[in-house]
XYZ file of C-alpha atoms in Angstrom:
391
model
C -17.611 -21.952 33.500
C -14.423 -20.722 32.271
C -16.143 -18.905 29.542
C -19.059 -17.438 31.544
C -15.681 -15.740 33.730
C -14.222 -15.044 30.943
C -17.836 -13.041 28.971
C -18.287 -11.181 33.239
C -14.949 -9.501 32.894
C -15.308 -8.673 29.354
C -18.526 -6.748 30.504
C -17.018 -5.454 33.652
C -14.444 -3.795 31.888
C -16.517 -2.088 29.819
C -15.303 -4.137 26.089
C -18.718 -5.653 25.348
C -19.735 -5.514 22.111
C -23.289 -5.731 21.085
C -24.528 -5.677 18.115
C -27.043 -3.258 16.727
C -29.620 -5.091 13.978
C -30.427 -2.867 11.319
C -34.010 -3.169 9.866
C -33.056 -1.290 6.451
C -30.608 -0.945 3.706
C -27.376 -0.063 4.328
C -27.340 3.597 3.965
C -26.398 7.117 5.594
C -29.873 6.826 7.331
C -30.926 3.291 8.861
C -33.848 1.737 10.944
C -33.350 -0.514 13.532
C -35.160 -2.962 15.026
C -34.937 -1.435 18.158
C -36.876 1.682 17.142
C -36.218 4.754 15.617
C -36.268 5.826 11.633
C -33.931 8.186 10.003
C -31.056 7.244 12.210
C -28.115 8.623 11.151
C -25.115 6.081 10.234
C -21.652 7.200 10.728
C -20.077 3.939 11.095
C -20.427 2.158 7.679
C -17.477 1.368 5.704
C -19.902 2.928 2.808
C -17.665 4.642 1.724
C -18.826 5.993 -1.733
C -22.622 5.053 -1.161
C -22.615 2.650 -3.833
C -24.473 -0.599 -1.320
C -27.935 0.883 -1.805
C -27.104 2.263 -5.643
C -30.076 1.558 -8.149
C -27.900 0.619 -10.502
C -25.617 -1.662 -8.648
C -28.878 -3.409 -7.076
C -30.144 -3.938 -10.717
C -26.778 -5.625 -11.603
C -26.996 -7.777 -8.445
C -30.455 -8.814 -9.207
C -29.646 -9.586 -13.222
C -26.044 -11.264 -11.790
C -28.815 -13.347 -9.665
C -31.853 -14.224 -12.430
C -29.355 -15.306 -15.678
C -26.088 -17.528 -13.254
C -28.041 -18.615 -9.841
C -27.540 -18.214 -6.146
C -24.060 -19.853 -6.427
C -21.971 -22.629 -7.767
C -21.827 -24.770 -4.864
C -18.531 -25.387 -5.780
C -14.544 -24.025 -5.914
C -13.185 -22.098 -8.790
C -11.112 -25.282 -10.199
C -13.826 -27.959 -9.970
C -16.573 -26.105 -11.617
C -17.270 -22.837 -10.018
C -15.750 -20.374 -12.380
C -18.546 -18.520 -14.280
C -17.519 -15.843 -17.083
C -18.197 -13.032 -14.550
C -15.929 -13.912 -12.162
C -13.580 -13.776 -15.097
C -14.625 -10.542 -16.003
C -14.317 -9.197 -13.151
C -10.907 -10.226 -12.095
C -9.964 -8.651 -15.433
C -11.748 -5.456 -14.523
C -10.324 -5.210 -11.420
C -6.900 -5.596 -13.106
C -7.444 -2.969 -15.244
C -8.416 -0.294 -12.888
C -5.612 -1.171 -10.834
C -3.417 -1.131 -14.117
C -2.037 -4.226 -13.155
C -1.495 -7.919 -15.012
C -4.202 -9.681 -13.409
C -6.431 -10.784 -10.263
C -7.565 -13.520 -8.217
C -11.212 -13.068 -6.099
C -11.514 -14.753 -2.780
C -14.788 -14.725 -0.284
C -13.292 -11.914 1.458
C -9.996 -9.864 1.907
C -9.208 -11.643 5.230
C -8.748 -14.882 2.900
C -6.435 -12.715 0.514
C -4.619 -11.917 2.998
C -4.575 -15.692 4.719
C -3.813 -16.573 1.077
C -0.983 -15.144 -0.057
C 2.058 -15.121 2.719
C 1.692 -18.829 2.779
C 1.648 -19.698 -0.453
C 4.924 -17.266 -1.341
C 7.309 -16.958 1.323
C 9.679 -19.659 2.390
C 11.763 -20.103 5.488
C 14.364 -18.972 3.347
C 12.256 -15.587 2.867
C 11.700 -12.436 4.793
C 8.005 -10.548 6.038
C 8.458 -6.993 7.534
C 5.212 -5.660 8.762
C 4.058 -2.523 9.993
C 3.099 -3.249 13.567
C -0.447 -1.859 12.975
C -1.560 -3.622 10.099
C -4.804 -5.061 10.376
C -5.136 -8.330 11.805
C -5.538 -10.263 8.349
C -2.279 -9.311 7.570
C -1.121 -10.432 11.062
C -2.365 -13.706 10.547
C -1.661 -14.004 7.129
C 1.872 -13.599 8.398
C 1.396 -16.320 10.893
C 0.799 -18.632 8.443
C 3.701 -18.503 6.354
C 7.616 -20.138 7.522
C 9.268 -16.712 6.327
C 11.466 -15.185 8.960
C 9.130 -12.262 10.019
C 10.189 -8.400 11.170
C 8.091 -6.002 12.962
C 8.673 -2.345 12.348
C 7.318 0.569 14.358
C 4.466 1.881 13.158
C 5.198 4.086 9.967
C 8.500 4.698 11.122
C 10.921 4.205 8.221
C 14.034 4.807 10.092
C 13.162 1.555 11.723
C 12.116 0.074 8.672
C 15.299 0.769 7.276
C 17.227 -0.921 10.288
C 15.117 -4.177 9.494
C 15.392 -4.123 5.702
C 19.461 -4.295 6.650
C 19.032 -6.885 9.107
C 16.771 -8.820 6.678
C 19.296 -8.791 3.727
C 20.853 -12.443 5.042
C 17.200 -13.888 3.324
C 16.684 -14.468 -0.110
C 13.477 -12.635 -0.578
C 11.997 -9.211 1.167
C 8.888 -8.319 1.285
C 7.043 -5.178 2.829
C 3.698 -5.679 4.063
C 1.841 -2.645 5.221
C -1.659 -1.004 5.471
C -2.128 1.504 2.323
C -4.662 3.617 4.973
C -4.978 2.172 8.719
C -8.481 1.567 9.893
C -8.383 2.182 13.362
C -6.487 5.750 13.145
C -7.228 7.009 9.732
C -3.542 7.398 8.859
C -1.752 6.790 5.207
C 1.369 4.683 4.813
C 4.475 6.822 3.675
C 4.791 4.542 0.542
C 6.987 6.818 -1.502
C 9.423 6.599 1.252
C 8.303 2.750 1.905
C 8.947 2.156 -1.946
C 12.339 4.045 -1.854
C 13.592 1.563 0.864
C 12.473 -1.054 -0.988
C 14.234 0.100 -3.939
C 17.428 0.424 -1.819
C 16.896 -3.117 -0.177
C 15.758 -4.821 -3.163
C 12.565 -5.894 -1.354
C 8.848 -6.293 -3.064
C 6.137 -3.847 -1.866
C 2.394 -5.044 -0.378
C -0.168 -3.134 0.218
C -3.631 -3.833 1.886
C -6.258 -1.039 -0.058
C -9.468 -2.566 1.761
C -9.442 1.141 3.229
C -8.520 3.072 0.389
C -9.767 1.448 -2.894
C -12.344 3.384 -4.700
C -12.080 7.054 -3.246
C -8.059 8.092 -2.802
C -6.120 9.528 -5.308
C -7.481 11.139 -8.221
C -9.210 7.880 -9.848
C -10.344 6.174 -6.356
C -7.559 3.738 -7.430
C -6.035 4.019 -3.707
C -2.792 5.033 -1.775
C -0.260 3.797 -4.619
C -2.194 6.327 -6.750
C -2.641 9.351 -4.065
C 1.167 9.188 -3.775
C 2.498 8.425 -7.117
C 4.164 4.580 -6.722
C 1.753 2.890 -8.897
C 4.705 1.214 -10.878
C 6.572 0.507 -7.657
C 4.331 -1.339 -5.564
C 3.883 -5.361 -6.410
C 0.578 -6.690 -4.958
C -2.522 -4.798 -3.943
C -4.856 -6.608 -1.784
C -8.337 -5.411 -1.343
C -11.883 -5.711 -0.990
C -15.325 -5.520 -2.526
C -17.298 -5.465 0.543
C -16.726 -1.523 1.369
C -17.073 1.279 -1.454
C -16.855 -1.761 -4.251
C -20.895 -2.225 -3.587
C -20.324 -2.980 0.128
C -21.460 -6.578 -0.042
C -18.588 -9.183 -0.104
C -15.394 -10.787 -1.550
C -11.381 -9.698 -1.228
C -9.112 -9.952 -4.189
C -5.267 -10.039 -5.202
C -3.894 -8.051 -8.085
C -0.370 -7.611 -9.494
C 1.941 -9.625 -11.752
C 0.251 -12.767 -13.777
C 3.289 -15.139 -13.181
C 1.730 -14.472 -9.187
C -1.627 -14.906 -9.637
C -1.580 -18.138 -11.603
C 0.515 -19.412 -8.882
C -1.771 -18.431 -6.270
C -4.673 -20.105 -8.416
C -2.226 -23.216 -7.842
C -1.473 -23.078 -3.753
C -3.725 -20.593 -2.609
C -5.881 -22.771 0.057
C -8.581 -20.336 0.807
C -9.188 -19.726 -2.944
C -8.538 -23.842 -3.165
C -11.133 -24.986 -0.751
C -13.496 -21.932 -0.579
C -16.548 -21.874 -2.811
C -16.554 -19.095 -5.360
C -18.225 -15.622 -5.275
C -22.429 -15.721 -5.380
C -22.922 -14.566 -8.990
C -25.185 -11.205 -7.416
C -22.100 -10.232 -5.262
C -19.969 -10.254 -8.291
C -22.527 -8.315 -10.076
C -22.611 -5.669 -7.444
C -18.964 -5.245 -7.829
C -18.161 -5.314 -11.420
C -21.121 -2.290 -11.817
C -19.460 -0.457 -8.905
C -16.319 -0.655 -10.980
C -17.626 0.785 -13.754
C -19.239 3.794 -11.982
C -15.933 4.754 -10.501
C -14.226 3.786 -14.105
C -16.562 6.199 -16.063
C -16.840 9.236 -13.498
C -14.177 10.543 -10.224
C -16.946 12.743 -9.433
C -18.179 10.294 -6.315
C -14.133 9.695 -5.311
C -13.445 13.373 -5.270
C -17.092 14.013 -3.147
C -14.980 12.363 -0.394
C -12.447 14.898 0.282
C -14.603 18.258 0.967
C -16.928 16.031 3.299
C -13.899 14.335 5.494
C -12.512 17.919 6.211
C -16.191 19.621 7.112
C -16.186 16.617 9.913
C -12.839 17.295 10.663
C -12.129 20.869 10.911
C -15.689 21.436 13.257
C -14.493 18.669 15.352
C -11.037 19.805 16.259
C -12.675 23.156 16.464
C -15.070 21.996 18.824
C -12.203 20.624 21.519
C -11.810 16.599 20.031
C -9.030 15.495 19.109
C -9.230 13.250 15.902
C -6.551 10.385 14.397
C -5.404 10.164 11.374
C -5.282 13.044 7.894
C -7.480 13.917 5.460
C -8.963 10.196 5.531
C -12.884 9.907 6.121
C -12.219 7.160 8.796
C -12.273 10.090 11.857
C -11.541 8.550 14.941
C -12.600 10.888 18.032
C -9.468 9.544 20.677
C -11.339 9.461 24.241
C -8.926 6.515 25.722
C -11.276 4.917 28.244
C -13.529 1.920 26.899
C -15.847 2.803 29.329
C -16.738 6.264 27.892
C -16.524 5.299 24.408
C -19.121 3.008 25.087
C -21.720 5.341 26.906
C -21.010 8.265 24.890
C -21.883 6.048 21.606
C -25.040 4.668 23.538
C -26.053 8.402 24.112
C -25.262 9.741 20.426
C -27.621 6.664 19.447
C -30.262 8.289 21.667
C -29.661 11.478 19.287
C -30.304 9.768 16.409
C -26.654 9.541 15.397
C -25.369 5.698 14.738
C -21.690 5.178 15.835
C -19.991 2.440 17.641
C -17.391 2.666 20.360
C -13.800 0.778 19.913
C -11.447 -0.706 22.472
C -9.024 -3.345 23.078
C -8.780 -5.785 21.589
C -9.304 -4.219 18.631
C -7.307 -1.105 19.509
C -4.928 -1.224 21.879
C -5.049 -0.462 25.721
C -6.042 3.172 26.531
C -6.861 4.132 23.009
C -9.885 3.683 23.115
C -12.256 5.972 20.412
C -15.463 6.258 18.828
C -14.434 5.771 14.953
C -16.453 7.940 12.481
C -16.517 7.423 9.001
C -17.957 9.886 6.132
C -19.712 8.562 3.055
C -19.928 10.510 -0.177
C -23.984 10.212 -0.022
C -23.682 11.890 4.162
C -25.366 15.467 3.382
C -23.611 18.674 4.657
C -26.474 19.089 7.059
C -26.028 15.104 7.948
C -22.085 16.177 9.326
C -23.406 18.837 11.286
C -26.068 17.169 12.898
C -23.304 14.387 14.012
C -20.805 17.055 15.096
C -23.890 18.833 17.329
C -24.703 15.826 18.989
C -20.906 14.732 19.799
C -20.457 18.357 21.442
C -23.612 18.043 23.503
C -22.646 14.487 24.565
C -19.227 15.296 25.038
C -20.071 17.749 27.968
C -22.444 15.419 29.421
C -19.659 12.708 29.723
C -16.743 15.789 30.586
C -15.033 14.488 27.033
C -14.762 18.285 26.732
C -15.301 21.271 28.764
């Protein structure tokens, strides 16, 4: 009964979140169950097109016919298969770092590693918007644990100070934020830490394979490649979009996550066609920028028409465009009428954003067509005066 109260006022205020079933491949246009072909997606984390590649499929389905469906095991019993070795080296490699470690997901990377390095005699400082794997990664581990202000290094600052007393210090923020489409400062981030003699972590799940020159992410975009210590990130959004997380940075760590890591412990290993998927992902982006650097022109088309048109939009030059309305309620209808247009997006509120920022997040993939974008923006204005989101 408690629950049945608990799902009412979850509807009544407007929160609900149902689910959509798609019929199709993932893609910029979908077909869902519910009717309709040629629906427009703008709410994939897809970002560089690569889930419904020809060639990435063909890896998956080789990965599939020559190792099996999976290893029905862990890595250290008998569930490590040469490609998951190749393709922590791989990923090592384009992040020019020592090694990696794969895990089922990032949320396990980011469970993973907090625990497994920190000590109560340790310090965490987090951004206070980090994604919620990082939040309860951080929960996890006994290290005395600081919350700065969101991208505010003047606060930062304050807390590295108070944090000298521990032995250890370690910075844990967001490379690119998810729900607003913003980029960490890390030069600044990695100056502090430089100051404070405190290790740098980033979370790339938003950022790997399309920012900075090489797709490499947000230590490449700004220039800190050599000053930031772990990357975590996943394979599950423009790495072939189907699953898996991984850690990468200095071997003396990743052997000694491979030793007290409990998700990658007592988690079976990567399905030999998702690690196929991956590693041929990796060397698209490897051999050719050209699908990294489609990104940018895209993002701003979306951008620029929108704020043009009267929306106001989070976050800078990332393709994750979140159109701030601040009431659940109308993020909800206005996403159930763009659907109605043909146009795929999903409404966000609390809990996964906070109270009153409520939005409608958009995200651009390299394979959306310049007639795709205006067809979204078209049907945003028209809703948006329906629902008086603009004038």
């Amino acid at each position: 009964r408690r629950l049945e109260n608990e799902l009412e006022n979850i509807r009544g205020a407007g929160t609900w979140k149902s689910e959509r079933i798609i019929a199709s491949r993932q893609g910029p246009h979908v077909r869902l169950t519910s009717g309709g072909a040629g629906i427009l997606n703008f709410c994939a984390n897809n970002y560089l097109g690569l889930s419904s590649h020809p060639e990435v499929i063909r890896a998956a389905v080789e990965a599939l016919e020559k190792f099996g469906a999976g290893l029905s095991s862990v890595r250290f019993i008998c569930g490590t298969q040469s490609i998951h070795k190749d393709l922590e080296e791989k990923i090592a490699r384009f992040h020019q770092r020592e090694d990696a470690i794969l895990y089922a997901c990032c949320f396990d990377a980011n469970a993973g590693i907090f625990e497994a390095l920190l000590t109560p005699e340790d310090a965490v400082l987090s951004d206070e918007l980090n994604h919620a794997s990082i939040i309860d990664g951080i929960r996890l581990c006994k290290a005395n644990k600081y919350r700065y202000k969101h991208m505010d290094m003047e606060d930062l600052e304050a807390k590295l100070q108070d944090a000298q007393k521990h032995r250890l210090r370690l910075v844990a923020t967001d490379g690119a934020f998810s729900m607003d489409g913003d980029i960490a400062p890390l030069r600044e981030i990695c100056e502090l830490a430089q100051k404070y003699d405190a290790l740098v972590f980033i979370d790339e799940c938003h950022a790997t394979g399309f920012l900075g020159p090489n797709g490499r992410g947000t230590d490449e975009l700004l220039g800190v490649m050599d000053k930031v210590t772990i990357i975590n990130s996943t394979l599950g959004k423009a790495l072939g979009g189907a699953a898996g997380g991984y850690t990468t940075g200095p071997k003396p760590l990743i052997e000694f996550l491979r030793q007290r890591s409990r998700p990658y412990l007592f988690s079976n290993s990567l399905p030999p066609a998702v690690v196929g998927c991956a590693s041929k992902a990796l060397d698209l982006l490897m051999d050719s920028n050209a699908i990294a650097q489609s990104m940018a022109a895209k993002t701003q088309r979306f951008r620029s028409k929108m704020t043009a048109a009267g929306f106001t939009i989070s976050g800078k030059d990332h393709p994750i465009c979140p159109v701030m309305l601040g009431d659940a309620q109308l993020a909800a209808v206005m996403a159930e009428d763009m659907l109605d247009r043909g146009i795929y997006v999903i409404g966000f509120s609390y809990p996964v954003v906070p109270k009153g920022k409520a939005r409608i997040r958009v995200q651009i993939s390299a394979v959306h067509s310049d007639e795709d974008i205006d067809r979204c923006v078209e049907a945003f204005i028209e809703v948006g005066r329906k629902r008086g989101a603009l004038p």
